[in-house]
Short mmCIF file of C-alpha atoms in Angstrom, two decimals:
data_model
loop_
_atom_site.label_atom_id
_atom_site.label_comp_id
_atom_site.label_asym_id
_atom_site.label_seq_id
_atom_site.Cartn_x
_atom_site.Cartn_y
_atom_site.Cartn_z
CA MET G 1 152.56 118.10 97.43
CA GLN G 2 155.25 115.80 98.75
CA SER G 3 158.30 117.45 97.17
CA LEU G 4 157.23 120.82 98.57
CA GLU G 5 156.71 119.39 102.07
CA ASN G 6 160.14 117.77 101.86
CA LYS G 7 161.71 121.06 100.84
CA ILE G 8 159.98 122.87 103.71
CA LEU G 9 161.22 120.26 106.21
CA LEU G 10 164.73 120.42 104.78
CA GLU G 11 165.16 124.19 104.38
CA GLY G 12 162.35 125.96 106.27
CA GLN G 13 163.41 127.86 109.37
CA VAL G 14 160.93 128.20 112.20
CA LEU G 15 161.45 131.69 113.61
CA SER G 16 158.55 131.58 116.04
CA ASP G 17 155.28 129.70 116.61
CA GLU G 18 153.82 131.76 113.77
CA ILE G 19 156.69 132.50 111.40
CA LEU G 20 158.23 130.09 108.91
CA LYS G 21 161.10 131.40 106.82
CA VAL G 22 161.44 129.84 103.37
CA ASP G 23 163.69 132.38 101.72
CA SER G 24 166.09 129.75 100.39
CA PHE G 25 163.60 128.54 97.77
CA LEU G 26 160.50 130.76 97.61
CA ASN G 27 160.73 134.30 99.03
CA HIS G 28 164.19 135.54 98.21
CA GLN G 29 166.18 132.78 96.58
CA VAL G 30 163.87 130.85 94.27
CA ASP G 31 164.14 127.22 93.13
CA PRO G 32 162.93 127.39 89.51
CA PHE G 33 162.44 123.62 89.21
CA LEU G 34 160.22 123.56 92.28
CA MET G 35 158.35 126.58 90.88
CA ARG G 36 157.72 124.68 87.64
CA GLU G 37 156.44 121.68 89.58
CA ILE G 38 154.20 124.00 91.64
CA GLY G 39 152.88 125.59 88.46
CA GLU G 40 152.11 122.17 87.00
CA GLU G 41 150.31 121.11 90.18
CA PHE G 42 148.11 124.23 90.24
CA ALA G 43 147.32 123.74 86.56
CA ARG G 44 146.40 120.09 87.20
CA ARG G 45 144.07 120.96 90.08
CA PHE G 46 142.30 123.76 88.23
CA LYS G 47 142.44 122.42 84.67
CA ASP G 48 138.66 122.02 84.28
CA GLU G 49 137.84 125.57 85.34
CA ALA G 50 138.28 127.41 82.01
CA ILE G 51 140.66 129.86 83.64
CA THR G 52 141.42 132.96 81.58
CA LYS G 53 143.83 134.74 83.92
CA VAL G 54 146.12 134.14 86.87
CA LEU G 55 146.31 136.93 89.44
CA THR G 56 148.92 137.32 92.15
CA ILE G 57 150.54 140.09 94.15
CA GLU G 58 154.14 141.27 93.99
CA SER G 59 156.71 140.00 94.78
CA SER G 60 156.90 136.44 96.10
CA GLY G 61 153.80 135.29 94.26
CA ILE G 62 155.24 136.10 90.85
CA ALA G 63 157.52 133.08 90.30
CA PRO G 64 154.98 130.34 91.11
CA ALA G 65 152.18 132.29 89.41
CA THR G 66 154.20 132.74 86.19
CA MET G 67 154.73 128.99 86.05
CA ALA G 68 151.04 128.30 86.69
CA ALA G 69 150.04 130.79 83.99
CA LEU G 70 152.43 129.12 81.55
CA GLN G 71 150.95 125.70 82.25
CA LEU G 72 147.39 127.02 82.00
CA GLY G 73 148.22 128.97 78.83
CA VAL G 74 146.85 132.28 80.11
CA PRO G 75 148.28 135.69 81.07
CA LEU G 76 149.47 136.48 84.56
CA VAL G 77 148.62 139.77 86.24
CA PHE G 78 150.45 140.82 89.35
CA ALA G 79 148.80 143.39 91.59
CA ARG G 80 151.07 146.28 92.50
CA LYS G 81 151.61 147.38 96.06
CA LYS G 82 151.41 151.15 96.18
CA LYS G 83 152.09 153.77 98.78
CA SER G 84 149.79 156.13 97.00
CA LEU G 85 148.02 156.05 93.70
CA THR G 86 148.13 158.68 91.00
CA MET G 87 145.35 158.38 88.44
CA ALA G 88 143.43 156.23 90.92
CA ASP G 89 140.43 155.89 88.60
CA GLN G 90 142.51 153.75 86.24
CA TYR G 91 142.84 150.97 88.83
CA TYR G 92 140.82 148.46 90.77
CA LYS G 93 142.20 148.77 94.26
CA ALA G 94 141.91 147.36 97.77
CA GLU G 95 143.53 147.88 101.14
CA VAL G 96 145.40 144.94 102.60
CA PHE G 97 146.43 144.85 106.24
CA SER G 98 149.53 142.84 107.06
CA PHE G 99 149.55 141.35 110.56
CA THR G 100 153.28 140.61 110.37
CA LYS G 101 154.23 144.12 109.24
CA ARG G 102 151.43 145.89 111.15
CA GLU G 103 150.70 148.12 108.20
CA THR G 104 148.10 148.65 105.53
CA THR G 105 149.14 148.48 101.90
CA LEU G 106 147.18 149.59 98.88
CA ILE G 107 147.08 146.99 96.10
CA ALA G 108 146.11 147.96 92.57
CA VAL G 109 145.36 146.30 89.24
CA GLY G 110 145.04 148.33 86.06
CA LYS G 111 141.48 148.21 84.74
CA PRO G 112 142.47 146.96 81.25
CA PHE G 113 143.79 143.74 82.77
CA LEU G 114 140.64 142.39 84.43
CA ASN G 115 137.34 142.09 82.60
CA ALA G 116 133.84 140.94 83.48
CA ASP G 117 134.25 137.73 81.48
CA ASP G 118 137.50 136.69 83.18
CA HIS G 119 137.72 133.46 85.18
CA VAL G 120 140.51 134.21 87.58
CA LEU G 121 142.79 131.89 89.53
CA ILE G 122 144.36 133.77 92.44
CA ILE G 123 147.79 132.51 93.46
CA ASP G 124 149.95 133.51 96.40
CA ASP G 125 152.99 132.17 98.20
CA PHE G 126 151.51 132.21 101.72
CA LEU G 127 148.06 132.12 103.26
CA ALA G 128 147.87 133.10 106.92
CA ASN G 129 145.17 135.57 107.95
CA GLY G 130 143.89 135.79 104.41
CA GLN G 131 144.12 139.55 104.03
CA ALA G 132 146.05 139.48 100.76
CA ALA G 133 143.73 136.88 99.21
CA GLU G 134 140.68 138.87 100.29
CA GLY G 135 142.15 142.02 98.76
CA LEU G 136 142.72 140.20 95.49
CA ILE G 137 139.18 138.76 95.56
CA ASP G 138 137.86 142.27 96.12
CA VAL G 139 139.78 143.52 93.08
CA VAL G 140 138.47 140.69 90.88
CA GLN G 141 134.91 141.33 91.99
CA GLN G 142 135.21 145.07 91.31
CA ALA G 143 135.92 144.08 87.71
CA GLY G 144 132.79 141.93 87.69
CA ALA G 145 135.00 138.91 87.05
CA HIS G 146 134.71 135.44 88.58
CA VAL G 147 137.12 133.99 91.15
CA VAL G 148 137.57 130.35 90.16
CA GLY G 149 139.71 129.52 93.16
CA ILE G 150 142.73 130.34 95.22
CA GLY G 151 146.00 128.46 94.86
CA ILE G 152 148.40 128.78 97.77
CA VAL G 153 151.93 127.44 98.00
CA ILE G 154 152.08 127.30 101.82
CA GLU G 155 149.03 127.65 104.05
CA LYS G 156 149.47 128.26 107.75
CA ALA G 157 146.38 126.25 108.63
CA PHE G 158 146.62 127.28 112.29
CA GLN G 159 145.70 130.81 111.28
CA ASP G 160 142.17 131.55 110.17
CA GLY G 161 142.49 132.80 106.58
CA GLY G 162 141.93 129.43 104.91
CA THR G 163 138.91 128.59 107.07
CA ARG G 164 137.31 131.96 106.43
CA LEU G 165 137.85 131.78 102.66
CA ARG G 166 136.47 128.22 102.47
CA GLN G 167 133.46 129.16 104.60
CA SER G 168 132.81 132.02 102.18
CA GLY G 169 132.52 129.40 99.45
CA PHE G 170 135.89 129.80 97.75
CA ARG G 171 137.84 126.79 96.57
CA VAL G 172 141.24 127.02 98.24
CA GLU G 173 143.98 124.64 97.10
CA SER G 174 147.08 124.76 99.26
CA LEU G 175 150.05 122.67 98.18
CA ALA G 176 151.41 122.45 101.73
CA ARG G 177 149.30 122.99 104.86
CA ILE G 178 151.19 123.66 108.06
CA ALA G 179 149.30 122.44 111.14
CA SER G 180 151.75 123.82 113.67
CA LEU G 181 155.13 125.47 114.14
CA GLN G 182 155.14 125.04 117.92
CA ASP G 183 158.39 124.29 119.73
CA GLY G 184 160.35 124.85 116.54
CA ALA G 185 158.86 121.80 114.82
CA ILE G 186 157.02 121.87 111.49
CA SER G 187 154.00 119.59 111.25
CA PHE G 188 151.63 119.33 108.30
CA VAL G 189 147.88 118.85 108.22
CA LYS G 190 147.20 115.18 107.55
CA LYS G 191 146.07 114.51 104.02
CA GLU G 192 142.39 114.15 103.38
CA LYS G 193 141.41 111.65 100.75
CA VAL G 194 141.26 113.29 97.32
CA MET D 1 164.87 139.19 69.54
CA GLN D 2 162.29 139.55 66.84
CA SER D 3 159.21 138.32 68.73
CA LEU D 4 159.97 140.74 71.56
CA GLU D 5 160.40 143.68 69.16
CA ASN D 6 157.12 142.75 67.50
CA LYS D 7 155.36 142.66 70.86
CA ILE D 8 156.82 146.05 71.80
CA LEU D 9 155.63 147.57 68.51
CA LEU D 10 152.20 146.00 68.91
CA GLU D 11 151.51 146.73 72.56
CA GLY D 12 154.08 149.23 73.83
CA GLN D 13 152.74 152.69 74.66
CA VAL D 14 155.03 155.67 74.26
CA LEU D 15 154.18 158.01 77.12
CA SER D 16 156.96 160.49 76.43
CA ASP D 17 160.32 160.71 74.65
CA GLU D 18 161.77 158.73 77.54
CA ILE D 19 158.99 156.47 78.82
CA LEU D 20 157.77 153.28 77.19
CA LYS D 21 154.91 151.49 78.93
CA VAL D 22 154.86 147.72 78.48
CA ASP D 23 152.53 146.75 81.26
CA SER D 24 150.41 144.51 79.04
CA PHE D 25 153.11 141.84 78.80
CA LEU D 26 156.05 142.58 81.12
CA ASN D 27 155.49 144.97 84.05
CA HIS D 28 151.99 144.31 85.30
CA GLN D 29 150.29 141.81 83.06
CA VAL D 30 152.85 139.19 82.04
CA ASP D 31 152.90 136.99 78.93
CA PRO D 32 154.28 133.69 80.25
CA PHE D 33 155.05 132.31 76.77
CA LEU D 34 157.12 135.37 75.91
CA MET D 35 158.84 135.09 79.30
CA ARG D 36 159.76 131.48 78.52
CA GLU D 37 161.16 132.52 75.15
CA ILE D 38 163.12 135.32 76.83
CA GLY D 39 164.48 132.86 79.40
CA GLU D 40 165.56 130.52 76.61
CA GLU D 41 167.27 133.34 74.74
CA PHE D 42 169.23 134.50 77.82
CA ALA D 43 170.25 130.90 78.49
CA ARG D 44 171.39 130.48 74.88
CA ARG D 45 173.49 133.65 74.95
CA PHE D 46 175.16 132.86 78.27
CA LYS D 47 175.30 129.07 78.06
CA ASP D 48 179.11 128.83 78.01
CA GLU D 49 179.63 130.95 81.10
CA ALA D 50 179.23 128.31 83.83
CA ILE D 51 176.61 130.43 85.55
CA THR D 52 175.73 129.35 89.09
CA LYS D 53 173.08 131.93 89.93
CA VAL D 54 170.69 134.40 88.35
CA LEU D 55 170.17 137.68 90.22
CA THR D 56 167.38 140.18 89.63
CA ILE D 57 165.47 142.81 91.58
CA GLU D 58 161.83 142.74 92.56
CA SER D 59 159.30 142.91 90.99
CA SER D 60 159.30 143.10 87.19
CA GLY D 61 162.57 141.22 86.80
CA ILE D 62 161.25 138.12 88.53
CA ALA D 63 159.22 136.54 85.72
CA PRO D 64 161.91 136.66 82.99
CA ALA D 65 164.65 135.83 85.51
CA THR D 66 162.77 132.77 86.80
CA MET D 67 162.52 131.47 83.24
CA ALA D 68 166.21 132.13 82.59
CA ALA D 69 167.17 130.38 85.84
CA LEU D 70 165.04 127.39 84.87
CA GLN D 71 166.72 127.14 81.47
CA LEU D 72 170.18 127.54 82.98
CA GLY D 73 169.38 125.05 85.76
CA VAL D 74 170.45 127.36 88.59
CA PRO D 75 168.72 129.18 91.47
CA LEU D 76 167.30 132.68 91.10
CA VAL D 77 167.83 135.31 93.77
CA PHE D 78 165.76 138.47 93.71
CA ALA D 79 167.10 141.48 95.58
CA ARG D 80 164.59 143.04 97.93
CA LYS D 81 163.79 146.73 97.87
CA LYS D 82 163.70 147.97 101.43
CA LYS D 83 162.71 151.19 103.11
CA SER D 84 164.92 150.37 106.04
CA LEU D 85 166.86 147.31 107.03
CA THR D 86 166.71 145.54 110.36
CA MET D 87 169.64 143.20 110.99
CA ALA D 88 171.57 145.04 108.29
CA ASP D 89 174.70 142.96 108.83
CA GLN D 90 172.91 139.92 107.38
CA TYR D 91 172.65 141.55 103.95
CA TYR D 92 174.73 142.77 101.07
CA LYS D 93 173.16 146.10 100.23
CA ALA D 94 173.35 149.03 97.84
CA GLU D 95 171.53 152.28 97.24
CA VAL D 96 169.80 152.68 93.90
CA PHE D 97 168.59 156.03 92.66
CA SER D 98 165.59 155.97 90.34
CA PHE D 99 165.48 158.85 87.86
CA THR D 100 161.83 158.20 87.03
CA LYS D 101 160.70 158.10 90.66
CA ARG D 102 163.28 160.65 91.88
CA GLU D 103 164.00 158.57 94.95
CA THR D 104 166.70 156.36 96.40
CA THR D 105 165.87 152.78 97.29
CA LEU D 106 167.90 150.37 99.35
CA ILE D 107 168.33 146.96 97.74
CA ALA D 108 169.39 143.96 99.77
CA VAL D 109 170.44 140.35 99.24
CA GLY D 110 170.78 137.94 102.15
CA LYS D 111 174.40 136.91 102.62
CA PRO D 112 173.70 133.16 102.45
CA PHE D 113 172.52 133.54 98.85
CA LEU D 114 175.68 134.94 97.23
CA ASN D 115 179.09 133.33 97.67
CA ALA D 116 182.60 134.07 96.50
CA ASP D 117 182.53 131.17 94.03
CA ASP D 118 179.28 132.26 92.36
CA HIS D 119 179.19 133.18 88.66
CA VAL D 120 176.22 135.49 88.50
CA LEU D 121 174.03 136.49 85.59
CA ILE D 122 172.18 139.72 86.40
CA ILE D 123 168.79 140.07 84.72
CA ASP D 124 166.42 143.00 84.67
CA ASP D 125 163.40 144.10 82.69
CA PHE D 126 164.68 147.56 81.74
CA LEU D 127 168.04 149.25 81.37
CA ALA D 128 167.98 153.04 81.20
CA ASN D 129 170.43 154.95 83.38
CA GLY D 130 171.88 151.74 84.73
CA GLN D 131 171.41 152.49 88.41
CA ALA D 132 169.65 149.22 89.23
CA ALA D 133 172.22 147.14 87.36
CA GLU D 134 175.06 148.98 89.07
CA GLY D 135 173.46 148.36 92.46
CA LEU D 136 173.19 144.65 91.67
CA ILE D 137 176.82 144.54 90.47
CA ASP D 138 177.86 146.22 93.71
CA VAL D 139 176.01 143.57 95.72
CA VAL D 140 177.64 140.72 93.77
CA GLN D 141 181.08 142.22 94.23
CA GLN D 142 180.53 142.68 97.98
CA ALA D 143 180.07 138.90 98.09
CA GLY D 144 183.35 138.46 96.22
CA ALA D 145 181.41 136.77 93.42
CA HIS D 146 181.87 137.22 89.67
CA VAL D 147 179.44 139.07 87.37
CA VAL D 148 179.30 137.00 84.20
CA GLY D 149 177.06 139.44 82.39
CA ILE D 150 173.89 141.45 82.39
CA GLY D 151 170.79 140.31 80.55
CA ILE D 152 168.24 143.01 79.83
CA VAL D 153 164.80 142.57 78.30
CA ILE D 154 164.46 146.15 77.00
CA GLU D 155 167.35 148.60 76.82
CA LYS D 156 166.67 152.28 76.26
CA ALA D 157 169.85 152.72 74.26
CA PHE D 158 169.35 156.51 74.10
CA GLN D 159 170.08 156.65 77.82
CA ASP D 160 173.59 156.07 79.04
CA GLY D 161 173.37 153.01 81.30
CA GLY D 162 174.26 150.45 78.62
CA THR D 163 177.21 152.46 77.33
CA ARG D 164 178.59 152.98 80.81
CA LEU D 165 178.28 149.31 81.75
CA ARG D 166 179.91 148.15 78.51
CA GLN D 167 182.72 150.68 78.91
CA SER D 168 183.30 149.27 82.39
CA GLY D 169 183.90 145.91 80.74
CA PHE D 170 180.62 144.17 81.46
CA ARG D 171 178.94 142.01 78.85
CA VAL D 172 175.46 143.42 78.38
CA GLU D 173 172.97 141.43 76.33
CA SER D 174 169.75 143.32 75.62
CA LEU D 175 167.00 141.44 73.81
CA ALA D 176 165.48 144.67 72.45
CA ARG D 177 167.37 147.93 72.12
CA ILE D 178 165.29 151.07 71.70
CA ALA D 179 167.09 153.75 69.70
CA SER D 180 164.41 156.40 70.13
CA LEU D 181 160.91 157.09 71.38
CA GLN D 182 160.74 160.55 69.83
CA ASP D 183 157.47 161.82 68.41
CA GLY D 184 155.62 158.82 69.80
CA ALA D 185 157.42 156.38 67.49
CA ILE D 186 159.41 153.38 68.64
CA SER D 187 162.60 152.67 66.72
CA PHE D 188 165.13 149.97 67.48
CA VAL D 189 168.91 150.01 67.24
CA LYS D 190 169.88 148.30 63.99
CA LYS D 191 171.25 144.81 64.49
CA GLU D 192 174.99 144.37 64.54
CA LYS D 193 176.34 141.21 63.05
CA VAL D 194 176.57 138.48 65.69
#
């Protein structure tokens, strides 16, 4: 998505070979016009999939996922990150390990909000090692629901999450795919023909 | 806002005299059409205030605040809840005590995202004791910026946050004002003339 790549080049800060900071428009400050455009693009790519629900994880996924849900005309559910879980039997839950934070988080979705007949589009702001996406897939599958695909705003294609998810048969649509952050320079994966 | 009150009556669950659960459309599952309507209503009420930024706090404020920011044509900033803060001098920060969770959380906004010439609309999903709103006001004032007003989706008017904020001179616009949750019944504050 050209406007997203432009925004990343203009405002993204490369903190290391692995870390791209985009908190001026996605993770902390949020550009609502770009979020709307992102939502429209996800809806366009997945429009033939009879999606019934969008699922993301708090917090940075919520803005783009709300816009995608609006465009698709379906509810959004955001998984909660929990330290511990009271009334654990009321939730589908999974453990997600964060490589950046070096900690495991419990994510939880209330059972009423995912059903066996749901066709779920998972959306997240970043895809790196794929732990968050895999946790969300796990939660969807516990409900007996179907994962239609995974929509990612920014994929760090030099980390292995995207490859692993695609090899497992999931359709992953990333609106920007970073090939490298080496030497402080942002380069994108060259477009394949659509 | 009539459609919001209807939704609360239809789907809200009264868990106690003080706790209303609305996780089917606001806090966990999110109704994106209602969020858009809420965003439009906030924008309508504050349209003459030359707002430059919308500020909320993760996570449940993000969906309605994104929609309000879109309608107002300004960026959204969501304050981060932190356990601890590395590089603390890069943030405006405040401590927020939660009566429901009985714990104090640190909230933080990166200094680049609030400036002295900002006119800030604070938005949150709930207003009860007002601690979160007061923390956000504190953060805005640390930046030397101006709080234009506070937009709340659901105010528990039987708790004192709204009264205290209004007595301090802040304009508080709540789209639904709950008068009471006693005996499992939801009643709203009667409309004043606009």
